[in-house]
Structure formats: C-alpha cells, structure tokens
C-alpha cells in the first residue's frame, strides 16, 4: 500500500522482501515412510496379483470368517434360500412324477383309496412352503408326507442332512466372527508415544501398556521388533528386515501380570539396534519399532494379540511417564487420563555406545540437572518470598488506610487550667 501511494519507493520494498526471504531458512520435510503396522494394529499391506485364488476355497470356513459382515449375511441368507428352492423343485418333481398334480387325482382321492406322496402339494408354491416346513421343522399340519413313495422318504432324509450342515456352518461362522480375538484386543491400549530415558544407569526404550477390562489376560507376553530397510554386503536390499530386541523383565519367564498399566522397558545395550543412535540421529532414522502383546483371554480361552508401532517421530528422548497408580482408601486407583503423559527428565543426548565408553557423561548430565533443579528451587523460593513481602506491604497499607486518626479538642480554658496547674 505504501509503495502504491509513492510514499516508499517500490525498489526498496522489493529489496526488503527479498532480504527477508533469504533470512528465513527453508526446511523441507522428509517424505514420510509408510508404516508397516498402524497405530491401531492393522497391517499396512496390500496383496496383489494373486493367481491361485482357489486356495481360499480349500479353507472355506476361514474365508467365511474373514469376510465382511455384509458379505457374510448375504451368503447366510442365500444359502438357505437356495436350499429351500432346490428341494422345493425336488418335491415338485416327486409330486409330478407320482401324478399328484393331475386334477383328476383329486377327485379319485376323494372316491377311492388313492394316496399322494405329499398331501396338499399341487403347485410349486405349495412345494416351496413344504420345503421350508421340512428344513426348519415348522410343521403347520396342512401338508405332510405319506409312506406311498420311497423316493420322497429319501428326499426328506437328504434335506434334513443338508439343512443341519448349513445350520452348523453358518452359525459357527457367525459365532467365530463375534468372538474373534481382535475384538478383545480393542481394550488393550498402548501409549501414543514411547520415551528414551535413563533407568538404573542405562539408556532404556520404554512405553506403557494397559488393559481396560477387569477380566485379565492370562500368560501375557510382550515382544518388540525393529523393522527397517537394510542392505546386505552383497548389495541385496531387504525392504522389511525384522530384528527381535529383548525386553527387560525381572521375572525369569517372559510373562507379565497385566492387572494394572505397566511400563515395558528395553535396555539399550550392545545387542540392541538402537545402540549407536543418539538424540540427534533419532530424527533421521528410518526405522519402526513394532510392539506385540499376546495372551489368553480369561473368559473365552482364545489367544488374542494386540499390536502397535512407534516411528522415530513418536519417540521422545529425555522423557519419562508420569505415575498413574495411586492408593486411595485401601484400593489401588488408576487414572487413565494421564496414561500417555510424560515429563522431561535429565538424559544424555549421546548414544548408548558413547555412554558406555564415557560413563562420566551421565555423571555430568545428572550434576547439571541437579544444579538446574537447585536454581529453579531458589528462584521459586525468592519469588515466593517477594510475593509474601508484597502481600504484607499491601496489607499494611490497607490497614493504615483503615485506621481512624484520633482528634483532640483543646479549649482555651482547658489550656489555661492546665497551665495554672
């Protein structure tokens, strides 16, 4: 606006804008790598160009369980409808072959002792209704089979067997879909972020896991894997190279007692893939740490598995999880509102290898944190002291303003008498 009004020359404005753009650093974000495991545990993997599709039909039950609910319900409905229509056609053919469809046989049935294969089946609609009654065992009583036709008895036995098979398969499929293991895993939660801090003099990778239900996970175990892209000395590129890393567990077995939220710890030592990574190198690393929690559901006995992953941007260096378990009136209470909260603590910014080679780094870091903590305490004490002094001064001022001054009236006579005395 100023340049348009000729108050400031246009050349000066352009030169100033160019100088400001040069001063601002241009930071280009790295292209984000696709996660192998999403935060909710879903595998980020697409199967393409599968030629042998017939393998899925060989395990038809697992295929039905893995289908979506809308597809399962369509197959459930169509299986019953197709079986009813198929056997309705067979009952219609039996009645037609025996002559039950002929109108003259109806008059003969009333006059003589002629017996049909199925009573009251004289059209395809009545044959369809009789097929439903046989397979679902409704039995309204209007239509029934007689002992006149052995073929009809064979069809009855066959339809009962097929109906039982369809009921068993479809009901079992629906039960397995409702009781799938990943449904229980919805109440197993992980912290959104992981931390790296010092514990017992060692750098440790830590995250928190918890169970929202009161029914426990029996024989729960935690595994951690690092997934990264590596290249072998021969030049082979492995896009998904998985490396197991140990979990620090004081119990000899790898099982955990998940009655309350726990902090799972991995000590970064020589066996760890994070041994050579420092705080500055962590943001540049192209790695993903996958956490797998497995156990047996106490109520159903089904093995369940919960998964999550942490990329480099989700790992906080020099942080620690806040405590969330407290004892209140003889009961341990868990505050899940602070489940993922962390606080900043003193931690060396170097790698675990450098920390092992130079243990003095940890001592210096702790001394600096202690000095900073003392300085912060001194500042707080001085601020509190100043605030208390200010409050006392303000109280004195208010009190002095509220005091009424005493006024003494002296008369001339009083003054004379006082002087005479």
GROMACS .gro file of N, CA and C in nm, residues 196-205 266-282 285 317 347-362:
model
  135
  196UNK      N    1   1.270  -4.244   2.570
  196UNK     CA    2   1.405  -4.294   2.596
  196UNK      C    3   1.461  -4.212   2.710
  197UNK      N    4   1.494  -4.279   2.820
  197UNK     CA    5   1.545  -4.211   2.938
  197UNK      C    6   1.640  -4.306   3.010
  198UNK      N    7   1.702  -4.253   3.114
  198UNK     CA    8   1.798  -4.331   3.193
  198UNK      C    9   1.724  -4.402   3.305
  199UNK      N   10   1.747  -4.533   3.315
  199UNK     CA   11   1.691  -4.613   3.425
  199UNK      C   12   1.801  -4.708   3.472
  200UNK      N   13   1.830  -4.699   3.600
  200UNK     CA   14   1.936  -4.782   3.661
  200UNK      C   15   2.071  -4.764   3.590
  201UNK      N   16   2.101  -4.639   3.551
  201UNK     CA   17   2.229  -4.609   3.489
  201UNK      C   18   2.242  -4.650   3.344
  202UNK      N   19   2.132  -4.691   3.278
  202UNK     CA   20   2.135  -4.733   3.139
  202UNK      C   21   2.027  -4.658   3.061
  203UNK      N   22   2.058  -4.630   2.935
  203UNK     CA   23   1.956  -4.574   2.848
  203UNK      C   24   1.855  -4.684   2.815
  204UNK      N   25   1.725  -4.651   2.826
  204UNK     CA   26   1.620  -4.751   2.807
  204UNK      C   27   1.513  -4.694   2.715
  205UNK      N   28   1.461  -4.782   2.632
  205UNK     CA   29   1.345  -4.751   2.549
  205UNK      C   30   1.221  -4.803   2.623
  266UNK      N   31   1.305  -5.168   2.755
  266UNK     CA   32   1.410  -5.235   2.677
  266UNK      C   33   1.541  -5.162   2.702
  267UNK      N   34   1.637  -5.230   2.760
  267UNK     CA   35   1.768  -5.172   2.788
  267UNK      C   36   1.848  -5.165   2.659
  268UNK      N   37   1.895  -5.046   2.626
  268UNK     CA   38   1.973  -5.026   2.503
  268UNK      C   39   2.117  -5.065   2.533
  269UNK      N   40   2.152  -5.187   2.495
  269UNK     CA   41   2.288  -5.236   2.517
  269UNK      C   42   2.347  -5.278   2.383
  270UNK      N   43   2.452  -5.357   2.389
  270UNK     CA   44   2.521  -5.397   2.266
  270UNK      C   45   2.434  -5.482   2.175
  271UNK      N   46   2.338  -5.552   2.229
  271UNK     CA   47   2.250  -5.635   2.147
  271UNK      C   48   2.139  -5.556   2.080
  272UNK      N   49   2.120  -5.433   2.120
  272UNK     CA   50   2.008  -5.353   2.072
  272UNK      C   51   2.041  -5.285   1.940
  273UNK      N   52   1.946  -5.277   1.846
  273UNK     CA   53   1.970  -5.199   1.723
  273UNK      C   54   1.977  -5.049   1.748
  274UNK      N   55   1.936  -5.004   1.866
  274UNK     CA   56   1.942  -4.861   1.900
  274UNK      C   57   2.071  -4.822   1.969
  275UNK      N   58   2.169  -4.910   1.971
  275UNK     CA   59   2.291  -4.888   2.049
  275UNK      C   60   2.373  -4.771   1.996
  276UNK      N   61   2.374  -4.749   1.866
  276UNK     CA   62   2.456  -4.644   1.805
  276UNK      C   63   2.376  -4.519   1.770
  277UNK      N   64   2.254  -4.509   1.816
  277UNK     CA   65   2.167  -4.396   1.779
  277UNK      C   66   2.167  -4.296   1.894
  278UNK      N   67   2.195  -4.170   1.860
  278UNK     CA   68   2.190  -4.061   1.957
  278UNK      C   69   2.061  -3.982   1.938
  279UNK      N   70   2.043  -3.880   2.022
  279UNK     CA   71   1.921  -3.800   2.012
  279UNK      C   72   1.915  -3.724   1.881
  280UNK      N   73   2.030  -3.677   1.833
  280UNK     CA   74   2.032  -3.605   1.706
  280UNK      C   75   2.009  -3.698   1.588
  281UNK      N   76   2.056  -3.823   1.598
  281UNK     CA   77   2.039  -3.919   1.489
  281UNK      C   78   1.901  -3.982   1.486
  282UNK      N   79   1.827  -3.972   1.595
  282UNK     CA   80   1.699  -4.042   1.601
  282UNK      C   81   1.600  -3.987   1.500
  285UNK      N   82   1.657  -4.133   1.152
  285UNK     CA   83   1.650  -4.278   1.134
  285UNK      C   84   1.519  -4.318   1.067
  317UNK      N   85   1.294  -3.831   2.342
  317UNK     CA   86   1.422  -3.851   2.410
  317UNK      C   87   1.427  -3.762   2.535
  347UNK      N   88   1.869  -3.651   3.070
  347UNK     CA   89   1.919  -3.769   2.999
  347UNK      C   90   2.029  -3.725   2.904
  348UNK      N   91   2.136  -3.800   2.894
  348UNK     CA   92   2.242  -3.765   2.799
  348UNK      C   93   2.193  -3.775   2.656
  349UNK      N   94   2.238  -3.682   2.573
  349UNK     CA   95   2.195  -3.678   2.433
  349UNK      C   96   2.278  -3.767   2.344
  350UNK      N   97   2.378  -3.833   2.401
  350UNK     CA   98   2.466  -3.918   2.321
  350UNK      C   99   2.404  -4.057   2.306
  351UNK      N  100   2.469  -4.141   2.228
  351UNK     CA  101   2.421  -4.278   2.209
  351UNK      C  102   2.462  -4.365   2.328
  352UNK      N  103   2.404  -4.484   2.331
  352UNK     CA  104   2.436  -4.576   2.440
  352UNK      C  105   2.581  -4.625   2.430
  353UNK      N  106   2.634  -4.633   2.309
  353UNK     CA  107   2.775  -4.672   2.294
  353UNK      C  108   2.867  -4.568   2.356
  354UNK      N  109   2.843  -4.441   2.327
  354UNK     CA  110   2.925  -4.335   2.384
  354UNK      C  111   2.909  -4.329   2.536
  355UNK      N  112   2.790  -4.360   2.584
  355UNK     CA  113   2.769  -4.359   2.728
  355UNK      C  114   2.845  -4.472   2.797
  356UNK      N  115   2.854  -4.587   2.730
  356UNK     CA  116   2.933  -4.698   2.787
  356UNK      C  117   3.082  -4.668   2.783
  357UNK      N  118   3.127  -4.600   2.677
  357UNK     CA  119   3.268  -4.568   2.666
  357UNK      C  120   3.308  -4.455   2.760
  358UNK      N  121   3.220  -4.361   2.784
  358UNK     CA  122   3.248  -4.247   2.871
  358UNK      C  123   3.138  -4.236   2.977
  359UNK      N  124   3.149  -4.309   3.085
  359UNK     CA  125   3.045  -4.300   3.190
  359UNK      C  126   3.037  -4.164   3.257
  360UNK      N  127   3.140  -4.084   3.242
  360UNK     CA  128   3.136  -3.952   3.304
  360UNK      C  129   3.029  -3.862   3.242
  361UNK      N  130   2.986  -3.894   3.121
  361UNK     CA  131   2.882  -3.812   3.058
  361UNK      C  132   2.754  -3.816   3.140
  362UNK      N  133   2.720  -3.934   3.191
  362UNK     CA  134   2.600  -3.947   3.272
  362UNK      C  135   2.612  -3.869   3.403
   0.00000   0.00000   0.00000
